[in-house]
Every structure is written in C-alpha cells, then in structure tokens.
C-alpha cells in the first residue's frame, strides 16, 4: 500500500506542473488510491464537478449506507485556515455536509484532515491529520492509518426519534433549497415539468416557487419515510414509482416524475434521505410486539414524526396553519357524542355506523377524527359480537360514506397512511382500487379546478371533492379547523367571502369594517362552510373543536344569531385556556390550554339540526372547564360525552339576549343597555388611533432625534434603515420604507406631537397617506385635531383580560392606536367641515354629535359641547360606575347615563371639567413631589420603596404615595410606564418637572373620583 501512496503523490505532482490543471483534475488519482486501499467493501462515488452544495466524493458501505464523504480543495489551499475561521463559507459548507455524513476527509490532495462533528459543542473535531511536507518526507504510514480510520466509521447512528427527525428536517431544508435553485433555471427538468403548474393552477392557486419547493421537498421526504413505516423494510429510489395505490394522486405525481433527470445535487440529497430512513431502528416507532392499532393512541408514531418534523423544519408554518395534534380525549368525546346525538336526536338507531349516514371531516389534517370514527365503529362491532360484519362495514360505510378534505399535501398523505395501517391491523387490506374518500382539496373554494390531461387521477380527485362539496347529502360535519386571525389567502376565496356576509349583515344591522375583520379568522370560515352544508339538508350535526372567541365576541353577534336560526340545539363545552386573556381557575392559577397555544381559548361545539318543527329541547346549552394543567382537563374528559353530561345535568341552558345572543352565561343589566347611551351613539366621527408599523423609526422622544431619523431615511437604503432602527425585515416592510423615503424627500408629512401613552407625549413625522411613513394615519379623524383648536376623548370598545375598566383619557393631540393595552379609539369634540389648509370660520366648527344625539340634547339641558363632554368624562371616571358595570363594559363601547336632575348634571360636568383640565395638564399642581438628590439623572433602574421612586442607585422622586404609584390607565401603571420607557436615558429639567406634575395630577384625580362617586344614584339602580 505504501508504494501506491508514493505513486499517488508522484502523479499529483506531475498534474500540478500541468498547465490549466484545476481542482477536478486531481480527483481521479485520489479516487484510484482510496479504491485500492479500501477494496470492494466500500463504494466510492465521485459527484458531478458542476454541482455545488454537495461533497466531491461520497463513500458507501456494503449495506448501501453513507459512512462519509470527501471534500477537496485546490493544491496549496490552506485547509487549516478554514477550520480556524468558523464564519467562512467553506466552514459552513463542511458543517452542512455533517447533516448526512459521519466523517469527512478534507484535503487539498497533499494534506489530509479527518473530521467529525461534535454534537455537544456544535463544532467540528479533527480526528486525525497528515500534513504534506515534500516528496522526500512522505508520511505514507500516517496516510494509510488515516484512510483506514475513515472507513472504520459506522453509518450515521440514529439513536432516537428526535435525532432522526432533526436529520430529516435538515436534509429536507437543503433539498428545498436545491429544488428552488433548479426552478430558477428555466432550462432545468423541474422548471420545464408540469408538476409546479399542476399544483399552482389546481389546488394551490398562485403558488410561488418558494412555497412549491417547500411542499415538494416535504412530499419527497415523507413519501419515503411513510413507505418505510408501512413496508417495514428498506426502501430505495424505486419506491418513488411504487407508492401505494390507495393514494392515487401521490402515486401519479411521483410516478410521472423522472428522478434521473434531476440535478446530481437533488439526487444526492434524496439518496441521503433514503439512507437516513433506512438506518433507523424500527423499534423507536413501533415497540416490539406492538401494533399500530393497539399503540397509536398512546403516542402515534406518524403524528409525532410530522409534528416534530415541522417544529424543526418550519415552526412558523406550523403555528400559522394550526398544525397541532388534536388530543385523543377531545376527539373521542366528540365522536361518542356524535353517535349519541345521531341516535337520540336525529332518528338514526345505528348511530355512527349507519350506512345511510354521510360524514365529512372538513379539515382532516392528519386524520385523527376519521381514524377515531373508524376506531369507534370497530369497537362497537366487537362489543356487539359482530366482528363478522367488519369487512362489510369497511366496504359499505368506511370506504363509501366517510369523507375528508385536506389542503396541505403532507398531512393528507399522513392521514391516508394512518388509516391504512389501522385497517391493516384490523385485518382489512384494500382490494383492487379501494381507497378512503379523503381528498386533497380546499374546503373553502367552490370554483372548478383546471384540468390536466396527463394527470387523470388528479382530475378525478378534484371532481370527486367538488361533488361532495356541492351535492353529496352530508349529515355530519366534524373536525378541528385551523385558527388564524390573519387568514391564509387560500381561505379567502370569493365563495366563502360571499357566504360570510350572513354573519356581517342582518337587515339594517351591519357590522363596522373593524368588526368584519374579526370574522376573518379561518375557523369562522370553516364553521360557515359547515353551517352552509347542513343548511342544504333537512337535518344534520356539526361536531367540532374550535377557537372560542365567537362565544362572547361583540363582532360575532350576528354569527351567533345565524347559528341559532340554523340549529335548534347548540351545545358548547368551553375549555377556555386563552393565555392572552389571563384566564384563571377558581383557585387563582393560570388556566391551561388543551393545545400548545396561548393566543386562543377553545371549545367543543355540537350544533344540532333536528328538522322538527317543535323541539322541546331547543336552545343553547353551556358548560365549562378550568384547570391549571392540560393533563387535568384531558383526564376529566375521559369516558365523558354529551349524554353523560346530559345525565349529570352539566349542560346549563342559556337565556337568549336579543341584542347579543351570547353563547356564555352573561347577566346584562337592563338599565345600562336600555336607558344609557353608548359612545358610538353619541359621537358621529370616531376611529382607532394611528398605526405607523415603524414606531422606532418615526416616533421619538425629541424633535432632534426625529430629525436624525428623517436624515437616515433620506440617505440610506430600506435594508440599512431596518437594521439601524431594529425593524423586522420583510418584503412589505421594504416596500413601506421605499414609500416612506419618497414622502420624506418630498416633504409630504409634518412633525407634530403625538399622545403616545398616558401622559407620554412624543414627536412624530406624520403623513396623511396610508401605507408609507404612517401605515394607517386615520387622517379623516385626526385632521380635526391637527392645527385645530380641539380636544378628543380616548376610549376602548371592550376589555377582555383580567384588567378593570380604566381605559379613558382626554387629549388635544393625535393618538397612537396602542395608547392603552387594547385598541384605542378617539372621538374629537368638534369636527371641522373644511380641510385645515383652508381659512376656517366658526361656522366650519361643529360638535361631533350624531343626529340622534342632537335630537336628544334638544329636549335636554342647554349646555355647551364642552359641558356635555365634561359630564361624560366624569361618569367614565366614577369608580362605582366602573365597578358596577364591569361586565357590560367588557364587551362594547361604554354607555352613559344622563340625569334629568339639573343640579346633579351641573355638579358632575364641573367635576369632569376639573379632570379634563388636569389631564390636559392645563392646571399646574399646587404642590409636587421632590427630587432632592444631585446626580447624573440617568435611569438605570425603576424601583418603588418608602414612598420614593428610584431611577438609579442614588436619585429618586420623593413623597409619592402608593395609590399614586399604582395608579393605572389603560392597563399601564402610569408613572412606571413613563419612566421605564426611558431606561438608560438622562432626565433633563423638563422631564423631572413632567414626572412631578403627572404624580400630582394623579393624586388630584383620585380625590376628584371620590367626589364624583357621591353622585352614584345617577348610574345606580
């Protein structure tokens, strides 16, 4: 062997002297050398020289598993330099190769480094190295030792499921990137093929290259691992053409896909994925002696694999699309309840296994609801000693009357495989062309898909799905739809948008634009589809778990009314769990969610349409569950169902409230709703505050800092601006910044003051055009404040968290949308009919009252608009008013009682005027806290003790009582919020005076509030 090594170096040196020699010229001698040394036990494959992103050689053992790779550089290339500079592209490339290789031989054809990956330190270790000196000092023994050490490496071990999933996710990411690169090459096989066009013009309308590459990479990976899980034997590239016939469109897509036409880089990664899939120990998914049927409800291997894969591969997509496994306890509760309601309310004696019943899972996901329905049917037959009917039940019911719709292709494939495995373990194998009627389709899109002559199975699947949507008599709609308040474009097609109008308009009752946006959540669209589908039948049932925001949302009132008109029995099991609301158990602990989400609570919903003209059980029924642990909630649901809860009197019948139709227990106070006037009924013009989308850039503490930002906007690129001012970079943000740049350069905005947070006034560059420097300027409302003598009332529509109602303030400046912890509205006292650029007269200035309120005032006290506003302000600051109507204030605009007692009215508006003058900071305080200690005035901490607010170790504001320090407006502790937002800044003279003044006005506010409360008879019963 030593002679061969010497001969290798002689050949390399000769090539080195050859003109035009390049890196690849040296490959053949190296390949010949390692083949001689390693022999027939290993396969050395030289990868195409034109490919980037893959190693130069791959080494396989006799079992066809990758054990390592060789990465070559030009002679004289400094290998050690790469290993020392971990931010170099060469080092990053080596790290990437460890995704699929156990060891890497890193060489410049003269020196050799044997490398391995250090998992603990996420770094590269040097196992061995041989550094070339010259021909006379060849270390042939060392090179032989190093090469033998290389092939002693075993294939990349897969010790557990998480390791396997991480490896697959990493490789799939690289595969996605290579697919995307190939799509960019218009001459490549993939770019010319019909596959992307098929996806983008049928199911995935307007699918871009990035999304297609993402989806197609996942299809390749999961088609292979699912084949491995179901075949229980090693797989190969040939399995792309051997996809099971029970998923015909996947078989068709991959069958028409010529792998050999793909780039070597893509083929390399596919081989690496197959290698990883073949290496893992099957026992990590299927414990010895356990079948899928017996073990899947403990921890389903398919589900675990997919959820954890997405978590590693693309966690943002997982969250946005709601890809979370529905806990089996919830699914079983709903399946059993469905069976019970079918038997007792819908006249189906056989319940869920009736061959005349058609059941649709409208958001199948990974197939949990369909699988649980099949499992329930199987157990029913076993308990009834009717196992002999199983084959007939599968053929006549499961494969004929169970339907599923799923939009994402990997969950769709997964659902097919799961149900196949379960039926196989229950001794049923698909015959001929049998398949589950689970279709790849968009539930919310009723438009006809485009047809492709070469893809007959795809066309047939689209036609079958369309038939189920439009004409199949579905009796039961079940499932767990996605929750996404922003809603994917795929779920915003014209058909569903038109159908949503029933939730937005009812005669002369119409939702506002903002309210309509609240109905844009995907789960609402799916519920509307289910309602629409059952509306076409004489009777039916919707059995789902959904976001619970529609139960008491103000914007959902017409939705609730519509559901009550379609269904005569509605059962709501509220599981709560909304972390954003701060929901708590009776013991004061944070309430847990049954899903790994915090932004939304959930409920189980059973909507029953009996078809009976007179139903003694008609009504809305409710129960709820709080618990500090997810497991406690799920454990409670075990063995329960609609019927057991009915027998135990857990369902409470709700009284309907004609204005709101609440789906939760809510005791509205009649006087408040019948006699008081809402702010939306008083003010003609109001809107939420402005929204910049880039506060860090255009809102500043001083005009000097703002000018600096404006100069940056003029002179730097959007990308540089985003980095400088810590803005989240995105395509839409870049476009906004481009528009902002033009506005600043053309002086289309003005520097003005903004009331940013309670008593926190800042400087803003404000432009009236939407989507530029000010994303949402709300100019039609704010123009009445800008350069006009005016004030306005700030308020919120509702308060849903564990915060009392305290979201009221006055201002003479434009305000921020997030002035309080909730969306903050602003109503100017006066409206100016003409634009501010024109000369104004008193005739152009009109009170901002609705016509109805003007009529009300005609028969009331003759008072100025300022007096009326002062009276309203006093009411809204009354502690007993806030406490008494806390529940009512939590879900709509505040409502104001108007007393007919002139003295009470006069006294209240006088107190309100005092408050307004205080809060506009017109009345300087008679006394103020002290700031007694000299120092640098830098805010390094915010600490309250001994009636002092410390801003650093030495300096403090003194004589601040606890009730002043703790005083909150809009969910913000006023003094703490103002000081903490200036952390690390130095307070100047005016800043210190401002804090002193705010502290004193809060003290006086508390005193005036006590005076206002003496008139509580005005709002009390």
PDB file of N, CA and C in Angstrom, residues 600-643:
ATOM      1  N   UNK A 600     -55.306  31.676  22.002  1.00  0.00           N
ATOM      2  CA  UNK A 600     -56.737  31.428  21.798  1.00  0.00           C
ATOM      3  C   UNK A 600     -57.220  30.337  22.738  1.00  0.00           C
ATOM      4  N   UNK A 601     -58.395  30.575  23.339  1.00  0.00           N
ATOM      5  CA  UNK A 601     -59.058  29.511  24.067  1.00  0.00           C
ATOM      6  C   UNK A 601     -59.841  28.656  23.084  1.00  0.00           C
ATOM      7  N   UNK A 602     -60.311  27.497  23.541  1.00  0.00           N
ATOM      8  CA  UNK A 602     -61.037  26.602  22.635  1.00  0.00           C
ATOM      9  C   UNK A 602     -62.310  26.094  23.299  1.00  0.00           C
ATOM     10  N   UNK A 603     -63.198  25.593  22.468  1.00  0.00           N
ATOM     11  CA  UNK A 603     -64.417  24.970  22.983  1.00  0.00           C
ATOM     12  C   UNK A 603     -64.823  23.830  22.060  1.00  0.00           C
ATOM     13  N   UNK A 604     -65.512  22.854  22.624  1.00  0.00           N
ATOM     14  CA  UNK A 604     -66.148  21.824  21.811  1.00  0.00           C
ATOM     15  C   UNK A 604     -67.551  22.313  21.493  1.00  0.00           C
ATOM     16  N   UNK A 605     -67.958  22.125  20.255  1.00  0.00           N
ATOM     17  CA  UNK A 605     -69.216  22.682  19.783  1.00  0.00           C
ATOM     18  C   UNK A 605     -70.031  21.600  19.077  1.00  0.00           C
ATOM     19  N   UNK A 606     -71.268  21.426  19.521  1.00  0.00           N
ATOM     20  CA  UNK A 606     -72.203  20.484  18.905  1.00  0.00           C
ATOM     21  C   UNK A 606     -73.419  21.272  18.442  1.00  0.00           C
ATOM     22  N   UNK A 607     -73.579  21.380  17.127  1.00  0.00           N
ATOM     23  CA  UNK A 607     -74.689  22.118  16.533  1.00  0.00           C
ATOM     24  C   UNK A 607     -75.671  21.101  15.941  1.00  0.00           C
ATOM     25  N   UNK A 608     -76.898  21.076  16.452  1.00  0.00           N
ATOM     26  CA  UNK A 608     -77.849  20.032  16.091  1.00  0.00           C
ATOM     27  C   UNK A 608     -79.037  20.633  15.346  1.00  0.00           C
ATOM     28  N   UNK A 609     -79.303  20.104  14.170  1.00  0.00           N
ATOM     29  CA  UNK A 609     -80.487  20.482  13.398  1.00  0.00           C
ATOM     30  C   UNK A 609     -81.388  19.239  13.322  1.00  0.00           C
ATOM     31  N   UNK A 610     -82.443  19.233  14.127  1.00  0.00           N
ATOM     32  CA  UNK A 610     -83.281  18.034  14.231  1.00  0.00           C
ATOM     33  C   UNK A 610     -84.293  17.916  13.105  1.00  0.00           C
ATOM     34  N   UNK A 611     -84.604  19.036  12.471  1.00  0.00           N
ATOM     35  CA  UNK A 611     -85.625  19.005  11.433  1.00  0.00           C
ATOM     36  C   UNK A 611     -87.034  18.985  11.976  1.00  0.00           C
ATOM     37  N   UNK A 612     -87.177  19.086  13.293  1.00  0.00           N
ATOM     38  CA  UNK A 612     -88.505  19.077  13.922  1.00  0.00           C
ATOM     39  C   UNK A 612     -89.041  20.498  14.030  1.00  0.00           C
ATOM     40  N   UNK A 613     -90.303  20.671  13.689  1.00  0.00           N
ATOM     41  CA  UNK A 613     -90.906  21.996  13.786  1.00  0.00           C
ATOM     42  C   UNK A 613     -91.038  22.424  15.236  1.00  0.00           C
ATOM     43  N   UNK A 614     -91.321  21.470  16.090  1.00  0.00           N
ATOM     44  CA  UNK A 614     -91.455  21.782  17.520  1.00  0.00           C
ATOM     45  C   UNK A 614     -90.525  20.874  18.296  1.00  0.00           C
ATOM     46  N   UNK A 615     -89.443  21.447  18.794  1.00  0.00           N
ATOM     47  CA  UNK A 615     -88.448  20.662  19.520  1.00  0.00           C
ATOM     48  C   UNK A 615     -88.393  21.129  20.968  1.00  0.00           C
ATOM     49  N   UNK A 616     -88.824  20.275  21.920  1.00  0.00           N
ATOM     50  CA  UNK A 616     -88.840  20.692  23.331  1.00  0.00           C
ATOM     51  C   UNK A 616     -87.453  20.979  23.894  1.00  0.00           C
ATOM     52  N   UNK A 617     -86.416  20.527  23.201  1.00  0.00           N
ATOM     53  CA  UNK A 617     -85.045  20.712  23.704  1.00  0.00           C
ATOM     54  C   UNK A 617     -84.343  21.900  23.044  1.00  0.00           C
ATOM     55  N   UNK A 618     -85.091  22.677  22.267  1.00  0.00           N
ATOM     56  CA  UNK A 618     -84.472  23.788  21.537  1.00  0.00           C
ATOM     57  C   UNK A 618     -83.821  24.777  22.504  1.00  0.00           C
ATOM     58  N   UNK A 619     -82.627  25.242  22.135  1.00  0.00           N
ATOM     59  CA  UNK A 619     -81.946  26.234  22.970  1.00  0.00           C
ATOM     60  C   UNK A 619     -80.436  26.102  22.900  1.00  0.00           C
ATOM     61  N   UNK A 620     -79.763  26.980  23.616  1.00  0.00           N
ATOM     62  CA  UNK A 620     -78.301  26.993  23.700  1.00  0.00           C
ATOM     63  C   UNK A 620     -77.908  26.493  25.082  1.00  0.00           C
ATOM     64  N   UNK A 621     -77.048  25.467  25.117  1.00  0.00           N
ATOM     65  CA  UNK A 621     -76.625  24.839  26.371  1.00  0.00           C
ATOM     66  C   UNK A 621     -75.119  25.003  26.543  1.00  0.00           C
ATOM     67  N   UNK A 622     -74.715  25.131  27.787  1.00  0.00           N
ATOM     68  CA  UNK A 622     -73.330  25.536  28.053  1.00  0.00           C
ATOM     69  C   UNK A 622     -72.781  24.812  29.278  1.00  0.00           C
ATOM     70  N   UNK A 623     -71.490  24.491  29.213  1.00  0.00           N
ATOM     71  CA  UNK A 623     -70.713  24.095  30.396  1.00  0.00           C
ATOM     72  C   UNK A 623     -69.271  24.497  30.157  1.00  0.00           C
ATOM     73  N   UNK A 624     -68.464  24.541  31.213  1.00  0.00           N
ATOM     74  CA  UNK A 624     -67.078  24.998  31.055  1.00  0.00           C
ATOM     75  C   UNK A 624     -66.161  24.229  31.977  1.00  0.00           C
ATOM     76  N   UNK A 625     -64.876  24.315  31.653  1.00  0.00           N
ATOM     77  CA  UNK A 625     -63.871  23.589  32.430  1.00  0.00           C
ATOM     78  C   UNK A 625     -62.617  24.451  32.565  1.00  0.00           C
ATOM     79  N   UNK A 626     -62.204  24.644  33.805  1.00  0.00           N
ATOM     80  CA  UNK A 626     -60.945  25.322  34.099  1.00  0.00           C
ATOM     81  C   UNK A 626     -60.020  24.319  34.794  1.00  0.00           C
ATOM     82  N   UNK A 627     -58.737  24.420  34.543  1.00  0.00           N
ATOM     83  CA  UNK A 627     -57.748  23.595  35.248  1.00  0.00           C
ATOM     84  C   UNK A 627     -56.359  24.182  34.990  1.00  0.00           C
ATOM     85  N   UNK A 628     -55.463  24.101  35.970  1.00  0.00           N
ATOM     86  CA  UNK A 628     -54.123  24.687  35.793  1.00  0.00           C
ATOM     87  C   UNK A 628     -53.203  23.844  34.913  1.00  0.00           C
ATOM     88  N   UNK A 629     -53.585  22.577  34.672  1.00  0.00           N
ATOM     89  CA  UNK A 629     -52.752  21.691  33.865  1.00  0.00           C
ATOM     90  C   UNK A 629     -53.558  21.118  32.703  1.00  0.00           C
ATOM     91  N   UNK A 630     -52.910  21.047  31.556  1.00  0.00           N
ATOM     92  CA  UNK A 630     -53.545  20.469  30.368  1.00  0.00           C
ATOM     93  C   UNK A 630     -53.987  19.039  30.636  1.00  0.00           C
ATOM     94  N   UNK A 631     -53.127  18.276  31.309  1.00  0.00           N
ATOM     95  CA  UNK A 631     -53.419  16.869  31.571  1.00  0.00           C
ATOM     96  C   UNK A 631     -54.673  16.707  32.416  1.00  0.00           C
ATOM     97  N   UNK A 632     -54.901  17.668  33.338  1.00  0.00           N
ATOM     98  CA  UNK A 632     -56.081  17.584  34.202  1.00  0.00           C
ATOM     99  C   UNK A 632     -57.355  17.733  33.386  1.00  0.00           C
ATOM    100  N   UNK A 633     -57.340  18.628  32.415  1.00  0.00           N
ATOM    101  CA  UNK A 633     -58.523  18.804  31.564  1.00  0.00           C
ATOM    102  C   UNK A 633     -58.793  17.557  30.726  1.00  0.00           C
ATOM    103  N   UNK A 634     -57.735  17.019  30.148  1.00  0.00           N
ATOM    104  CA  UNK A 634     -57.907  15.846  29.295  1.00  0.00           C
ATOM    105  C   UNK A 634     -58.337  14.630  30.109  1.00  0.00           C
ATOM    106  N   UNK A 635     -57.783  14.506  31.299  1.00  0.00           N
ATOM    107  CA  UNK A 635     -58.179  13.394  32.169  1.00  0.00           C
ATOM    108  C   UNK A 635     -59.647  13.500  32.539  1.00  0.00           C
ATOM    109  N   UNK A 636     -60.112  14.712  32.792  1.00  0.00           N
ATOM    110  CA  UNK A 636     -61.520  14.919  33.147  1.00  0.00           C
ATOM    111  C   UNK A 636     -62.445  14.464  32.023  1.00  0.00           C
ATOM    112  N   UNK A 637     -62.025  14.664  30.788  1.00  0.00           N
ATOM    113  CA  UNK A 637     -62.872  14.332  29.637  1.00  0.00           C
ATOM    114  C   UNK A 637     -62.956  12.832  29.363  1.00  0.00           C
ATOM    115  N   UNK A 638     -62.038  12.057  29.935  1.00  0.00           N
ATOM    116  CA  UNK A 638     -62.047  10.610  29.711  1.00  0.00           C
ATOM    117  C   UNK A 638     -63.386  10.011  30.101  1.00  0.00           C
ATOM    118  N   UNK A 639     -63.912   9.187  29.224  1.00  0.00           N
ATOM    119  CA  UNK A 639     -65.171   8.456  29.457  1.00  0.00           C
ATOM    120  C   UNK A 639     -66.397   9.355  29.477  1.00  0.00           C
ATOM    121  N   UNK A 640     -66.242  10.663  29.259  1.00  0.00           N
ATOM    122  CA  UNK A 640     -67.412  11.547  29.236  1.00  0.00           C
ATOM    123  C   UNK A 640     -67.896  11.738  27.793  1.00  0.00           C
ATOM    124  N   UNK A 641     -69.106  12.253  27.676  1.00  0.00           N
ATOM    125  CA  UNK A 641     -69.684  12.536  26.365  1.00  0.00           C
ATOM    126  C   UNK A 641     -70.888  13.439  26.563  1.00  0.00           C
ATOM    127  N   UNK A 642     -71.514  13.813  25.464  1.00  0.00           N
ATOM    128  CA  UNK A 642     -72.713  14.649  25.514  1.00  0.00           C
ATOM    129  C   UNK A 642     -73.776  14.024  26.398  1.00  0.00           C
ATOM    130  N   UNK A 643     -73.991  12.705  26.258  1.00  0.00           N
ATOM    131  CA  UNK A 643     -75.064  12.029  27.006  1.00  0.00           C
ATOM    132  C   UNK A 643     -74.740  11.938  28.494  1.00  0.00           C
TER     133      UNK A 643
END
